[in-house]
Structure formats: C-alpha cells, structure tokens
mmCIF file with all atom_site columns, C-alpha atoms in Angstrom:
data_model
loop_
_atom_site.group_PDB
_atom_site.id
_atom_site.type_symbol
_atom_site.label_atom_id
_atom_site.label_alt_id
_atom_site.label_comp_id
_atom_site.label_asym_id
_atom_site.label_entity_id
_atom_site.label_seq_id
_atom_site.pdbx_PDB_ins_code
_atom_site.Cartn_x
_atom_site.Cartn_y
_atom_site.Cartn_z
_atom_site.occupancy
_atom_site.B_iso_or_equiv
_atom_site.pdbx_formal_charge
_atom_site.auth_seq_id
_atom_site.auth_comp_id
_atom_site.auth_asym_id
_atom_site.auth_atom_id
_atom_site.pdbx_PDB_model_num
ATOM 1  C CA . MET X 1 1  ? 5.599  -16.575 5.488   1.00 67.00 ? 1  MET X CA 1
ATOM 2  C CA . PHE X 1 2  ? 6.744  -17.998 2.142   1.00 65.00 ? 2  PHE X CA 1
ATOM 3  C CA . LYS X 1 3  ? 4.034  -16.161 0.293   1.00 72.00 ? 3  LYS X CA 1
ATOM 4  C CA . PHE X 1 4  ? 5.356  -12.919 1.943   1.00 63.00 ? 4  PHE X CA 1
ATOM 5  C CA . ILE X 1 5  ? 8.707  -13.603 1.014   1.00 70.00 ? 5  ILE X CA 1
ATOM 6  C CA . ARG X 1 6  ? 7.858  -14.486 -2.732  1.00 67.00 ? 6  ARG X CA 1
ATOM 7  C CA . ARG X 1 7  ? 5.764  -11.288 -3.026  1.00 66.00 ? 7  ARG X CA 1
ATOM 8  C CA . LEU X 1 8  ? 8.691  -9.379  -1.692  1.00 65.00 ? 8  LEU X CA 1
ATOM 9  C CA . PHE X 1 9  ? 11.167 -10.776 -4.080  1.00 64.00 ? 9  PHE X CA 1
ATOM 10 C CA . TYR X 1 10 ? 8.635  -9.845  -6.820  1.00 69.00 ? 10 TYR X CA 1
ATOM 11 C CA . TYR X 1 11 ? 8.448  -6.225  -5.699  1.00 73.00 ? 11 TYR X CA 1
ATOM 12 C CA . VAL X 1 12 ? 12.207 -5.950  -5.556  1.00 81.00 ? 12 VAL X CA 1
ATOM 13 C CA . GLN X 1 13 ? 12.605 -7.517  -9.085  1.00 88.00 ? 13 GLN X CA 1
ATOM 14 C CA . ALA X 1 14 ? 9.716  -5.153  -10.137 1.00 91.00 ? 14 ALA X CA 1
ATOM 15 C CA . ASP X 1 15 ? 11.702 -2.117  -8.643  1.00 92.00 ? 15 ASP X CA 1
ATOM 16 C CA . LYS X 1 16 ? 14.892 -3.277  -10.587 1.00 94.00 ? 16 LYS X CA 1
ATOM 17 C CA . ASN X 1 17 ? 13.032 -3.686  -13.761 1.00 95.00 ? 17 ASN X CA 1
ATOM 18 C CA . LEU X 1 18 ? 11.440 -0.259  -13.456 1.00 96.00 ? 18 LEU X CA 1
ATOM 19 C CA . LYS X 1 19 ? 14.828 1.485   -12.604 1.00 96.00 ? 19 LYS X CA 1
ATOM 20 C CA . GLU X 1 20 ? 16.321 -0.149  -15.771 1.00 97.00 ? 20 GLU X CA 1
ATOM 21 C CA . ALA X 1 21 ? 13.284 0.875   -17.999 1.00 97.00 ? 21 ALA X CA 1
ATOM 22 C CA . THR X 1 22 ? 13.495 4.320   -16.620 1.00 97.00 ? 22 THR X CA 1
ATOM 23 C CA . ALA X 1 23 ? 17.234 4.578   -17.567 1.00 97.00 ? 23 ALA X CA 1
ATOM 24 C CA . LEU X 1 24 ? 16.481 3.437   -20.852 1.00 97.00 ? 24 LEU X CA 1
ATOM 25 C CA . VAL X 1 25 ? 13.799 6.199   -21.536 1.00 97.00 ? 25 VAL X CA 1
ATOM 26 C CA . ALA X 1 26 ? 15.338 8.772   -19.358 1.00 96.00 ? 26 ALA X CA 1
ATOM 27 C CA . GLU X 1 27 ? 17.000 10.573  -22.624 1.00 94.00 ? 27 GLU X CA 1
ATOM 28 C CA . SER X 1 28 ? 13.841 10.801  -24.387 1.00 93.00 ? 28 SER X CA 1
ATOM 29 C CA . LEU X 1 29 ? 12.271 12.759  -21.398 1.00 95.00 ? 29 LEU X CA 1
ATOM 30 C CA . ILE X 1 30 ? 15.463 14.861  -20.870 1.00 95.00 ? 30 ILE X CA 1
ATOM 31 C CA . GLN X 1 31 ? 15.401 15.779  -24.624 1.00 93.00 ? 31 GLN X CA 1
ATOM 32 C CA . ALA X 1 32 ? 11.557 16.656  -24.506 1.00 91.00 ? 32 ALA X CA 1
ATOM 33 C CA . GLY X 1 33 ? 12.630 19.022  -21.784 1.00 93.00 ? 33 GLY X CA 1
ATOM 34 C CA . TYR X 1 34 ? 11.259 17.316  -18.740 1.00 94.00 ? 34 TYR X CA 1
ATOM 35 C CA . PRO X 1 35 ? 14.405 16.096  -16.851 1.00 95.00 ? 35 PRO X CA 1
ATOM 36 C CA . GLU X 1 36 ? 12.433 16.541  -13.406 1.00 96.00 ? 36 GLU X CA 1
ATOM 37 C CA . ARG X 1 37 ? 10.031 13.736  -14.605 1.00 96.00 ? 37 ARG X CA 1
ATOM 38 C CA . VAL X 1 38 ? 12.997 11.231  -14.623 1.00 96.00 ? 38 VAL X CA 1
ATOM 39 C CA . GLN X 1 39 ? 14.005 12.186  -11.031 1.00 96.00 ? 39 GLN X CA 1
ATOM 40 C CA . ASP X 1 40 ? 10.488 12.046  -9.937  1.00 97.00 ? 40 ASP X CA 1
ATOM 41 C CA . VAL X 1 41 ? 10.300 8.286   -10.903 1.00 96.00 ? 41 VAL X CA 1
ATOM 42 C CA . TYR X 1 42 ? 13.466 7.428   -9.123  1.00 96.00 ? 42 TYR X CA 1
ATOM 43 C CA . ASP X 1 43 ? 12.114 9.605   -5.938  1.00 97.00 ? 43 ASP X CA 1
ATOM 44 C CA . ASN X 1 44 ? 8.923  7.416   -5.836  1.00 96.00 ? 44 ASN X CA 1
ATOM 45 C CA . ILE X 1 45 ? 10.784 4.339   -6.143  1.00 94.00 ? 45 ILE X CA 1
ATOM 46 C CA . GLU X 1 46 ? 13.074 5.158   -3.355  1.00 93.00 ? 46 GLU X CA 1
ATOM 47 C CA . HIS X 1 47 ? 10.013 6.174   -1.335  1.00 95.00 ? 47 HIS X CA 1
ATOM 48 C CA . ASN X 1 48 ? 8.278  2.649   -1.930  1.00 91.00 ? 48 ASN X CA 1
ATOM 49 C CA . GLU X 1 49 ? 5.889  4.076   -4.566  1.00 95.00 ? 49 GLU X CA 1
ATOM 50 C CA . SER X 1 50 ? 6.849  1.913   -7.384  1.00 94.00 ? 50 SER X CA 1
ATOM 51 C CA . GLY X 1 51 ? 3.305  1.661   -8.628  1.00 95.00 ? 51 GLY X CA 1
ATOM 52 C CA . LEU X 1 52 ? 2.893  5.399   -8.631  1.00 97.00 ? 52 LEU X CA 1
ATOM 53 C CA . ALA X 1 53 ? 6.228  5.783   -10.406 1.00 97.00 ? 53 ALA X CA 1
ATOM 54 C CA . LEU X 1 54 ? 5.378  3.371   -13.101 1.00 98.00 ? 54 LEU X CA 1
ATOM 55 C CA . GLU X 1 55 ? 1.899  4.960   -13.549 1.00 98.00 ? 55 GLU X CA 1
ATOM 56 C CA . ASN X 1 56 ? 3.640  8.440   -13.885 1.00 97.00 ? 56 ASN X CA 1
ATOM 57 C CA . LEU X 1 57 ? 6.315  7.199   -16.165 1.00 98.00 ? 57 LEU X CA 1
ATOM 58 C CA . CYS X 1 58 ? 4.002  5.539   -18.533 1.00 98.00 ? 58 CYS X CA 1
ATOM 59 C CA . GLU X 1 59 ? 1.801  8.969   -18.557 1.00 98.00 ? 59 GLU X CA 1
ATOM 60 C CA . ASN X 1 60 ? 4.722  11.143  -19.274 1.00 97.00 ? 60 ASN X CA 1
ATOM 61 C CA . LEU X 1 61 ? 5.981  9.061   -22.060 1.00 98.00 ? 61 LEU X CA 1
ATOM 62 C CA . TYR X 1 62 ? 2.692  8.746   -23.506 1.00 98.00 ? 62 TYR X CA 1
ATOM 63 C CA . ASP X 1 63 ? 1.792  12.537  -23.034 1.00 96.00 ? 63 ASP X CA 1
ATOM 64 C CA . PHE X 1 64 ? 5.033  13.602  -24.551 1.00 96.00 ? 64 PHE X CA 1
ATOM 65 C CA . SER X 1 65 ? 5.081  11.033  -27.427 1.00 96.00 ? 65 SER X CA 1
ATOM 66 C CA . CYS X 1 66 ? 8.419  9.880   -26.259 1.00 96.00 ? 66 CYS X CA 1
ATOM 67 C CA . PRO X 1 67 ? 9.961  6.799   -28.135 1.00 96.00 ? 67 PRO X CA 1
ATOM 68 C CA . VAL X 1 68 ? 9.884  3.669   -26.040 1.00 98.00 ? 68 VAL X CA 1
ATOM 69 C CA . PRO X 1 69 ? 12.416 0.854   -26.853 1.00 98.00 ? 69 PRO X CA 1
ATOM 70 C CA . GLN X 1 70 ? 11.034 -2.623  -26.769 1.00 98.00 ? 70 GLN X CA 1
ATOM 71 C CA . LYS X 1 71 ? 13.330 -3.643  -23.807 1.00 98.00 ? 71 LYS X CA 1
ATOM 72 C CA . ALA X 1 72 ? 11.948 -0.725  -21.819 1.00 98.00 ? 72 ALA X CA 1
ATOM 73 C CA . TYR X 1 73 ? 8.375  -1.670  -22.683 1.00 98.00 ? 73 TYR X CA 1
ATOM 74 C CA . ASP X 1 74 ? 8.813  -5.464  -21.706 1.00 98.00 ? 74 ASP X CA 1
ATOM 75 C CA . LEU X 1 75 ? 10.505 -4.121  -18.394 1.00 98.00 ? 75 LEU X CA 1
ATOM 76 C CA . LEU X 1 76 ? 7.492  -1.805  -17.683 1.00 98.00 ? 76 LEU X CA 1
ATOM 77 C CA . GLU X 1 77 ? 4.897  -4.587  -18.498 1.00 98.00 ? 77 GLU X CA 1
ATOM 78 C CA . ARG X 1 78 ? 6.926  -7.246  -16.191 1.00 96.00 ? 78 ARG X CA 1
ATOM 79 C CA . SER X 1 79 ? 7.102  -4.510  -13.439 1.00 96.00 ? 79 SER X CA 1
ATOM 80 C CA . GLY X 1 80 ? 3.381  -3.520  -13.821 1.00 96.00 ? 80 GLY X CA 1
ATOM 81 C CA . LEU X 1 81 ? 2.247  -7.219  -13.766 1.00 94.00 ? 81 LEU X CA 1
ATOM 82 C CA . ALA X 1 82 ? 4.222  -7.981  -10.550 1.00 91.00 ? 82 ALA X CA 1
ATOM 83 C CA . MET X 1 83 ? 2.683  -4.885  -8.846  1.00 91.00 ? 83 MET X CA 1
ATOM 84 C CA . ASP X 1 84 ? -0.864 -5.445  -10.096 1.00 91.00 ? 84 ASP X CA 1
ATOM 85 C CA . VAL X 1 85 ? -0.842 -2.145  -11.987 1.00 95.00 ? 85 VAL X CA 1
ATOM 86 C CA . ASP X 1 86 ? -3.568 -1.418  -14.540 1.00 97.00 ? 86 ASP X CA 1
ATOM 87 C CA . LYS X 1 87 ? -2.266 -2.787  -17.823 1.00 98.00 ? 87 LYS X CA 1
ATOM 88 C CA . ASP X 1 88 ? -3.539 0.123   -19.627 1.00 98.00 ? 88 ASP X CA 1
ATOM 89 C CA . TYR X 1 89 ? -0.646 2.482   -18.348 1.00 98.00 ? 89 TYR X CA 1
ATOM 90 C CA . TRP X 1 90 ? 1.752  0.432   -20.311 1.00 97.00 ? 90 TRP X CA 1
ATOM 91 C CA . GLU X 1 91 ? -0.344 -0.898  -23.181 1.00 98.00 ? 91 GLU X CA 1
ATOM 92 C CA . ARG X 1 92 ? -1.103 2.681   -24.585 1.00 98.00 ? 92 ARG X CA 1
ATOM 93 C CA . LEU X 1 93 ? 2.680  3.001   -25.150 1.00 98.00 ? 93 LEU X CA 1
ATOM 94 C CA . LYS X 1 94 ? 2.578  0.234   -27.897 1.00 98.00 ? 94 LYS X CA 1
ATOM 95 C CA . PRO X 1 95 ? 2.228  2.822   -30.820 1.00 98.00 ? 95 PRO X CA 1
ATOM 96 C CA . LEU X 1 96 ? 5.537  4.576   -29.364 1.00 98.00 ? 96 LEU X CA 1
ATOM 97 C CA . ILE X 1 97 ? 7.648  1.383   -29.298 1.00 98.00 ? 97 ILE X CA 1
ATOM 98 C CA . VAL X 1 98 ? 10.886 1.418   -31.382 1.00 96.00 ? 98 VAL X CA 1
ATOM 99 C CA . LYS X 1 99 ? 12.983 -1.432  -32.339 1.00 84.00 ? 99 LYS X CA 1
#
C-alpha cells in the first residue's frame, strides 16, 4: 500500500511539474503558430495521459525549434523520470535551452 501511495505522489508531482513547464514554454508555441498544441498538453494531463502529454510537448518544442528555458527543461526531466518516460524525449531539447 505504501508503494502505491508513494507512486501516486510522484505522479501528482510530475503532473504539477509538467503543467509548470508547459506554462513556461506556452508562449513559444503560440508565437510559432501552434496554440492548439498547448491546449492538447493540458487536455492530455487532465485525461490522465501525462506521459503522452510530456512526449508530445517535447516533440513539438523540438519540431518547431522553440526556445526552452532551463527551468522548463529541468521540470520536464523531473516529470519524465517520475513517469518512466524515455529520456530521449527531453534530452534532444538540450540545444534549445536558453538561460
């Protein structure tokens, strides 16, 4: 039971981190002409598809060469690790990190 509660806590924290990361990069996606991509991330999170949300967000940021603040990258990494998402999704964003 304790493992379940701890895992649930990690997922709740991962969702919170993912929402914060999305807020930090939302303007970049909107300026690139893809505001619906931001809403898709939030919709996936609300439908308990946070892993998919993280994967799609990272893919969109990469595909559209959007700048990624260091804090957003760190939050994506923490979320991904907590949800056991393939690290390649966020690691390929490293060249896009802005200080």
